[in-house]
Amino acid sequence: MELRISDKISKIAPSITLAIDAKLKQMIADGIKVYGFGAGEPDFDTPKYIRDAAIEAIEKGFTRYTAAQGTLDLRKAVCAKMQRDHGLVYNPNQVIASSGAKHSLSNTFAAILNPGDEVIVPVPYWVSYTEIIKLNDGVPVLVPTKKENNFKMTKEELLAALTPNTKAILINTPNNPTGSIYTENELKDIAEVAVANNLFVVSDEIYEQLIYDGKKHVSIAQLGDAIKELTIVINGMSKAYAMTGWRLGYACADEKLIKAMSSVQSHAVSHPNSITQHAGTVALNGPQDDVYNMVEQFSKRRTYMYQRLSNMEGLRCVMPDGAFYIYVDITSYMNKQLCGQTIKSSLDFAQILLEQGHVAVIPGAAFGTDNFIRLSYATSMETIEKGLDAFENFVKENLR
Ligand code: PMP
Ligand code: GLU
């Protein structure tokens, strides 16, 4: 019998980042030595004070349903964080906690999109944006950016992409996969367009703490009341607090929007896990030294990795300012033979490299630019050193 899966779902591709991560973990479980530069997942353990808070929550019986929007304590902790770090004033009714930033994005698009509404997505983009937009009946409008602009969308590029159906603009700073960060002036340009055209701005700031060389993160919501009202700030605990598996993200926005998102969430998953919410509250309110220490480590790895990759024959990359990825141009590899197979796409290259070279990278196809690969440096220095040796030797020996 033919199983009649929905048309909408059959147009969605599963997450390539998570698929490669699953394959890598399976190879490791099978006893194969693999170097992982794949999914962006900090190698650090969740800081001890956060783990202790979770144990305390279990022991004290904080194991029941919470408010769909998230506990008041957690939402207050988010408000305090937004004020502390960005001078942004939100009240707890303008905050929702969700099961990861991915889930916050999903709630956001469910709350703002009508069928056919267009969302501007600068390319390269994080793999899940387009699929989450499509899942919520929206249309992603892909806007290619230029390497000479550090892969950031300019005002002119944005204006050229607007149509009467444009509903929202998505920005991600610091960016996954390029590591670029938007400056205040660049954000002002985008804010002007959003306000003039009454467009929502979905601002994914999950890498906001992971920023290097004294550069500064600016949230577009900081640039005035009008743009703040239109902005949905997305953030989460996965990256800065090494809490990927805990699944906790949050969004800050206008109260009416948060109510709509909360309504969606109440029917889908009720709320994020109560224990995680308590741990997240403690993480945000507690000392931030662990975050600074992790950023210091990421910064050292970034410099080393950039130097190594830039010196490899045929590769070109831009020094990332934030997040924990390096986006590498592999155009010179295209149409060459690797282990006797012609490289026709970044997927071909990543697949051969993983299966035969035992090095995991993410193909640029996941981010809308097929002549690139992404390497994460959220992994130990030892893995970076040995993994880059393995990468370099494999390509030297097998690329013709
Ligand atoms: N946004 C971006 C840009 C990401 O790279 C990720 C990766 N996990 C997420 C959102 C989602 O993070 P999480 O759901 O783990 O909070
Ligand atoms: N966001 C990370 C990445 O881009 C983790 C995987 C995922 O959530 O897709 O690799």
Coordinates of C-alpha atoms and ligand atoms in Angstrom, one line a residue:
M1 CA 0.0 0.0 0.0
E2 CA 1.3 3.5 -0.8
L3 CA 1.8 5.6 2.4
R4 CA 0.4 9.0 1.6
I5 CA 2.8 11.3 3.4
S6 CA 1.9 15.0 3.4
D7 CA 3.1 17.0 0.4
K8 CA 4.6 19.6 2.7
I9 CA 6.8 17.1 4.6
S10 CA 8.0 15.5 1.4
K11 CA 9.4 18.8 0.3
I12 CA 11.5 19.0 3.5
A13 CA 15.1 17.7 3.6
P14 CA 16.3 16.2 6.9
S15 CA 19.1 18.2 8.7
I16 CA 22.4 17.4 7.0
T17 CA 24.4 18.6 10.0
L18 CA 22.6 16.2 12.3
A19 CA 22.8 13.4 9.7
I20 CA 26.6 13.7 9.4
D21 CA 26.9 13.9 13.2
A22 CA 24.8 10.7 13.5
K23 CA 27.1 9.0 11.0
L24 CA 30.2 10.2 12.7
K25 CA 29.0 9.0 16.1
Q26 CA 28.0 5.6 14.6
M27 CA 31.5 5.2 13.0
I28 CA 33.1 6.0 16.4
A29 CA 30.8 3.4 18.1
D30 CA 31.9 0.9 15.5
G31 CA 35.5 1.4 16.6
I32 CA 36.7 3.6 13.7
K33 CA 39.0 6.6 14.5
V34 CA 37.2 9.6 13.0
Y35 CA 38.1 13.3 13.4
G36 CA 34.9 15.3 13.8
F37 CA 34.6 18.9 12.4
G38 CA 30.9 18.3 11.7
A39 CA 28.0 19.5 13.9
G40 CA 28.6 22.6 15.9
E41 CA 28.6 21.1 19.4
P42 CA 31.0 22.3 22.1
D43 CA 33.3 19.6 23.3
F44 CA 33.3 21.0 26.8
D45 CA 31.2 19.5 29.6
T46 CA 28.3 21.6 30.8
P47 CA 29.7 23.7 33.7
K48 CA 29.5 22.1 37.1
Y49 CA 27.2 24.7 38.8
I50 CA 24.6 24.1 36.0
R51 CA 24.8 20.3 36.3
D52 CA 24.5 20.6 40.1
A53 CA 21.4 22.8 39.6
A54 CA 19.7 20.1 37.6
I55 CA 20.5 17.4 40.2
E56 CA 19.0 19.8 42.8
A57 CA 15.9 20.2 40.7
I58 CA 15.4 16.5 40.5
E59 CA 16.0 16.0 44.2
K60 CA 13.7 18.8 45.2
G61 CA 10.9 17.3 43.0
F62 CA 10.9 20.1 40.5
T63 CA 9.7 17.5 38.0
R64 CA 6.2 18.6 37.2
Y65 CA 4.5 20.6 34.4
T66 CA 5.5 24.3 34.3
A67 CA 3.8 27.2 32.5
A68 CA 3.7 26.6 28.8
Q69 CA 5.7 29.8 28.3
G70 CA 8.4 28.6 30.7
T71 CA 8.9 29.3 34.4
L72 CA 8.7 32.9 35.7
D73 CA 12.2 32.5 37.2
L74 CA 13.7 31.5 33.9
R75 CA 11.9 34.3 32.0
K76 CA 13.1 36.8 34.7
A77 CA 16.7 35.5 34.3
V78 CA 16.4 36.0 30.5
C79 CA 15.2 39.6 31.1
A80 CA 18.1 40.2 33.4
K81 CA 20.5 38.8 30.8
M82 CA 19.1 41.0 28.0
Q83 CA 19.4 44.1 30.2
R84 CA 22.9 43.2 31.4
D85 CA 24.4 42.3 28.0
H86 CA 22.5 44.6 25.6
G87 CA 20.7 47.2 27.7
L88 CA 17.4 45.8 26.3
V89 CA 14.4 46.0 28.6
Y90 CA 11.9 43.1 28.3
N91 CA 9.3 42.0 30.9
P92 CA 8.7 38.3 31.5
N93 CA 5.6 38.4 29.3
Q94 CA 7.8 39.2 26.4
V95 CA 9.9 36.1 26.8
I96 CA 9.2 32.4 26.0
A97 CA 11.4 29.5 26.8
S98 CA 11.4 26.6 24.3
S99 CA 13.1 23.3 23.7
G100 CA 16.2 24.8 22.0
A101 CA 16.7 27.8 19.7
K102 CA 15.6 25.6 16.8
H103 CA 12.2 25.2 18.6
S104 CA 12.1 29.0 19.3
L105 CA 12.5 29.6 15.5
S106 CA 9.8 27.0 14.8
N107 CA 7.4 28.7 17.2
T108 CA 8.3 32.1 15.7
F109 CA 7.5 31.2 12.1
A110 CA 4.3 29.4 13.2
A111 CA 3.2 32.6 14.9
I112 CA 4.0 35.1 12.1
L113 CA 3.5 33.3 8.7
N114 CA 0.4 32.9 6.6
P115 CA 0.6 30.6 3.5
G116 CA 2.8 32.2 0.8
D117 CA 4.4 34.8 3.1
E118 CA 8.0 35.3 2.1
V119 CA 11.0 35.4 4.5
I120 CA 14.3 36.9 3.3
V121 CA 17.2 34.6 4.1
P122 CA 20.7 35.7 3.3
V123 CA 22.9 33.0 1.8
P124 CA 24.9 31.2 3.2
Y125 CA 22.3 30.3 5.8
W126 CA 22.1 27.8 8.6
V127 CA 20.6 24.6 7.3
S128 CA 17.3 24.5 9.2
Y129 CA 16.0 28.0 8.4
T130 CA 14.6 27.2 5.0
E131 CA 13.0 24.0 6.1
I132 CA 11.4 25.5 9.2
I133 CA 10.0 28.3 7.1
K134 CA 8.6 25.8 4.6
L135 CA 7.1 23.7 7.4
N136 CA 5.2 26.8 8.4
D137 CA 3.8 27.4 4.9
G138 CA 6.3 30.3 4.2
V139 CA 8.5 30.8 1.2
P140 CA 12.2 31.3 1.9
V141 CA 13.6 34.0 -0.5
L142 CA 17.3 33.3 -0.8
V143 CA 19.5 36.4 -1.1
P144 CA 23.1 35.6 -2.1
T145 CA 25.8 37.6 -0.4
K146 CA 29.3 38.4 -1.5
K147 CA 32.6 37.1 0.0
E148 CA 34.0 40.6 -0.3
N149 CA 31.2 41.8 2.1
N150 CA 32.1 39.0 4.5
F151 CA 28.9 37.2 3.4
K152 CA 26.7 39.9 4.9
M153 CA 23.5 41.1 3.2
T154 CA 23.7 44.8 2.1
K155 CA 20.7 47.2 2.1
E156 CA 20.7 47.2 -1.7
E157 CA 20.5 43.4 -1.8
L158 CA 17.8 43.4 0.7
L159 CA 15.7 46.1 -1.1
A160 CA 16.0 44.2 -4.4
A161 CA 14.5 41.0 -2.8
L162 CA 11.4 42.7 -1.3
T163 CA 8.0 41.9 -2.8
P164 CA 4.5 42.6 -1.6
N165 CA 4.6 39.2 0.0
T166 CA 7.6 39.8 2.1
K167 CA 6.8 39.3 5.8
A168 CA 10.1 38.9 7.6
I169 CA 13.8 39.2 7.3
L170 CA 16.1 36.6 8.9
I171 CA 19.5 37.6 10.2
N172 CA 22.0 35.5 12.0
T173 CA 24.8 37.3 13.8
P174 CA 27.4 35.9 14.6
N175 CA 26.7 33.7 11.5
N176 CA 26.6 30.0 11.1
P177 CA 28.4 28.9 8.8
T178 CA 30.7 32.0 8.0
G179 CA 31.4 33.4 11.5
S180 CA 30.7 37.0 10.2
I181 CA 29.2 39.5 12.5
Y182 CA 27.0 42.5 11.4
T183 CA 28.2 45.9 12.6
E184 CA 25.8 48.4 14.2
N185 CA 25.7 50.4 10.9
E186 CA 24.9 47.3 8.8
L187 CA 22.1 46.5 11.2
K188 CA 20.8 50.1 11.1
D189 CA 20.5 49.7 7.3
I190 CA 18.4 46.5 7.8
A191 CA 16.4 48.0 10.6
E192 CA 15.5 51.0 8.4
V193 CA 14.1 48.7 5.6
A194 CA 12.2 46.6 8.2
V195 CA 10.6 49.6 9.8
A196 CA 9.7 51.4 6.6
N197 CA 8.0 48.2 5.2
N198 CA 6.6 46.9 8.5
L199 CA 8.6 43.6 8.3
F200 CA 9.4 41.3 11.2
V201 CA 13.1 40.7 11.9
V202 CA 13.9 37.3 13.2
S203 CA 17.3 37.8 14.7
D204 CA 19.1 34.6 15.6
E205 CA 21.8 35.5 18.1
I206 CA 22.6 32.1 19.5
Y207 CA 26.4 32.7 19.0
E208 CA 26.3 36.1 20.5
Q209 CA 28.7 35.3 23.3
L210 CA 31.2 33.6 21.0
I211 CA 32.9 36.5 19.5
Y212 CA 36.7 37.2 19.2
D213 CA 39.4 39.9 19.0
G214 CA 37.4 42.3 21.2
K215 CA 34.7 42.7 18.6
K216 CA 31.2 43.5 19.9
H217 CA 27.8 41.9 19.3
V218 CA 25.0 44.3 18.6
S219 CA 21.4 43.1 18.6
I220 CA 19.2 44.8 16.0
A221 CA 16.6 45.2 18.7
Q222 CA 18.9 47.7 20.4
L223 CA 18.5 50.2 17.6
G224 CA 15.3 51.9 18.7
D225 CA 11.7 51.2 19.8
A226 CA 10.3 50.7 16.3
I227 CA 12.7 48.0 15.3
K228 CA 12.5 46.4 18.8
E229 CA 8.8 46.0 18.4
L230 CA 9.3 44.2 15.0
T231 CA 12.2 42.0 16.2
I232 CA 12.1 38.5 17.6
V233 CA 15.4 37.8 19.3
I234 CA 16.3 34.1 19.3
N235 CA 18.9 32.7 21.6
G236 CA 19.6 29.6 23.6
M237 CA 21.9 27.7 26.0
S238 CA 23.4 25.2 23.6
K239 CA 26.5 27.0 22.5
A240 CA 27.6 29.5 25.2
Y241 CA 26.9 27.1 28.1
A242 CA 27.8 23.8 26.3
M243 CA 24.2 22.6 26.8
T244 CA 23.3 21.1 23.4
G245 CA 21.6 18.0 24.8
W246 CA 19.6 19.8 27.4
R247 CA 17.4 21.5 24.8
L248 CA 16.8 25.0 26.0
G249 CA 16.3 28.2 23.9
Y250 CA 14.3 31.3 24.2
A251 CA 12.8 34.2 22.3
C252 CA 12.2 37.8 23.3
A253 CA 9.6 39.8 21.4
D254 CA 6.4 41.8 21.6
E255 CA 3.9 40.4 24.1
K256 CA 1.3 39.7 21.5
L257 CA 3.7 37.6 19.5
I258 CA 5.0 35.7 22.5
K259 CA 1.4 34.9 23.4
A260 CA 0.9 33.4 20.0
M261 CA 4.1 31.4 20.2
S262 CA 3.1 30.2 23.6
S263 CA -0.2 29.0 22.3
V264 CA 1.5 27.0 19.6
Q265 CA 4.0 25.6 22.1
S266 CA 1.3 24.7 24.6
H267 CA -0.3 22.3 22.0
A268 CA 3.0 21.0 20.6
V269 CA 5.2 20.2 23.5
S270 CA 3.6 22.0 26.5
H271 CA 6.9 23.5 27.6
P272 CA 10.6 22.7 27.8
N273 CA 11.7 20.1 30.4
S274 CA 11.3 21.5 34.0
I275 CA 14.8 20.3 35.2
T276 CA 16.5 22.0 32.2
Q277 CA 14.5 25.2 32.9
H278 CA 15.8 25.3 36.4
A279 CA 19.4 24.6 35.3
G280 CA 19.1 27.3 32.6
T281 CA 17.9 29.8 35.2
V282 CA 20.9 29.1 37.3
A283 CA 23.2 29.2 34.2
L284 CA 22.0 32.7 33.3
N285 CA 22.0 34.1 36.8
G286 CA 25.3 32.5 37.9
P287 CA 28.9 33.5 37.3
Q288 CA 29.8 33.7 33.7
D289 CA 33.5 32.7 34.0
D290 CA 33.0 29.3 32.3
V291 CA 31.6 31.0 29.3
Y292 CA 34.7 33.4 29.1
N293 CA 37.0 30.4 29.5
M294 CA 35.4 28.5 26.7
V295 CA 35.5 31.6 24.4
E296 CA 39.2 31.9 25.1
Q297 CA 39.8 28.3 24.1
F298 CA 37.6 28.7 20.9
S299 CA 39.6 31.8 20.0
K300 CA 43.0 29.9 20.2
R301 CA 41.5 27.0 18.1
R302 CA 40.1 29.5 15.5
T303 CA 43.5 31.1 15.0
Y304 CA 45.3 27.8 14.6
M305 CA 42.7 26.4 12.3
Y306 CA 42.5 29.4 10.1
Q307 CA 46.3 29.4 9.7
R308 CA 46.5 25.7 8.8
L309 CA 43.6 25.8 6.4
S310 CA 44.8 29.0 4.7
N311 CA 48.1 27.4 4.1
M312 CA 46.7 24.3 2.4
E313 CA 46.9 24.2 -1.3
G314 CA 43.7 25.1 -3.2
L315 CA 41.7 26.2 -0.1
R316 CA 40.6 29.8 0.6
C317 CA 38.9 31.0 3.8
V318 CA 37.9 34.1 5.6
M319 CA 38.9 34.6 9.3
P320 CA 35.7 34.2 11.3
D321 CA 34.8 36.9 13.8
G322 CA 32.4 34.8 15.8
A323 CA 30.7 31.5 16.3
F324 CA 32.9 28.4 16.0
Y325 CA 33.0 27.6 12.3
I326 CA 35.4 28.2 9.4
Y327 CA 33.8 28.3 6.0
V328 CA 36.2 27.1 3.4
D329 CA 36.1 27.6 -0.4
I330 CA 36.8 24.3 -2.2
T331 CA 36.1 25.6 -5.7
S332 CA 39.5 24.4 -6.8
Y333 CA 38.6 20.8 -5.9
M334 CA 35.6 20.7 -8.1
N335 CA 35.6 18.3 -11.1
K336 CA 38.9 16.7 -9.8
Q337 CA 39.2 13.1 -8.9
L338 CA 39.2 12.1 -5.2
C339 CA 39.9 8.3 -4.6
G340 CA 39.0 7.8 -8.3
Q341 CA 35.6 9.6 -7.9
T342 CA 34.8 12.9 -9.6
I343 CA 33.9 15.7 -7.2
K344 CA 30.7 17.2 -8.5
S345 CA 29.5 18.8 -5.3
S346 CA 30.5 19.6 -1.7
L347 CA 28.4 16.6 -0.7
D348 CA 30.6 14.3 -2.9
F349 CA 33.7 15.7 -1.2
A350 CA 32.4 15.5 2.3
Q351 CA 31.1 11.9 1.8
I352 CA 34.4 10.6 0.4
L353 CA 36.4 12.5 3.1
L354 CA 34.3 10.9 5.8
E355 CA 34.0 7.4 4.5
Q356 CA 37.6 7.0 3.3
G357 CA 39.6 9.8 5.0
H358 CA 37.7 9.5 8.3
V359 CA 37.3 13.2 8.7
A360 CA 33.8 14.7 9.1
V361 CA 33.0 18.2 7.7
I362 CA 29.7 19.7 6.6
P363 CA 29.2 20.2 2.9
G364 CA 28.4 23.8 1.9
A365 CA 25.3 22.5 0.1
A366 CA 23.6 22.5 3.6
F367 CA 24.1 26.2 3.7
G368 CA 23.1 27.1 0.1
T369 CA 26.7 27.4 -1.3
D370 CA 27.9 24.2 -2.9
N371 CA 31.5 25.1 -3.4
F372 CA 32.3 25.4 0.3
I373 CA 32.7 23.1 3.3
R374 CA 32.3 24.1 6.9
L375 CA 34.6 22.9 9.7
S376 CA 33.7 23.4 13.3
Y377 CA 36.4 24.2 15.8
A378 CA 34.2 23.3 18.8
T379 CA 36.5 20.4 19.3
S380 CA 39.7 19.8 21.2
M381 CA 43.0 21.2 20.0
E382 CA 44.3 17.6 19.7
T383 CA 41.5 16.7 17.4
I384 CA 42.1 19.9 15.4
E385 CA 45.8 19.2 15.0
K386 CA 45.5 15.5 14.1
G387 CA 42.3 15.9 12.1
L388 CA 43.8 18.7 10.0
D389 CA 46.9 16.5 9.4
A390 CA 44.6 13.6 8.3
F391 CA 42.6 16.0 6.1
E392 CA 45.7 17.4 4.5
N393 CA 47.4 14.1 3.9
F394 CA 44.2 12.5 2.5
V395 CA 43.7 15.3 0.0
K396 CA 47.5 15.3 -1.0
E397 CA 47.5 11.6 -1.6
N398 CA 44.1 11.1 -3.2
L399 CA 43.2 14.3 -5.2
R400 CA 44.1 14.2 -8.8
Ligands
PMP1 N1 20.6 28.7 15.2 C1 21.8 28.5 14.7 C2 22.4 29.5 13.8 C3 22.4 27.3 15.0 O1 23.6 27.0 14.5 C4 21.8 26.4 15.8 C5 22.5 25.1 16.1 N2 22.2 24.3 17.0 C6 20.5 26.7 16.3 C7 19.9 27.9 16.0 C8 19.7 25.8 17.2 O2 20.3 25.5 18.4 P1 19.6 24.7 19.6 O3 18.3 24.2 19.0 O4 20.5 23.6 20.0 O5 19.4 25.7 20.7
GLU2 N1 23.6 24.1 14.8 C1 24.6 23.1 14.8 C2 25.2 23.0 13.5 O1 25.0 23.8 12.6 C3 24.2 21.8 15.4 C4 23.4 20.9 14.5 C5 22.0 21.3 14.2 O2 21.3 21.7 15.1 O3 21.7 21.3 13.0 O4 26.0 22.2 13.2

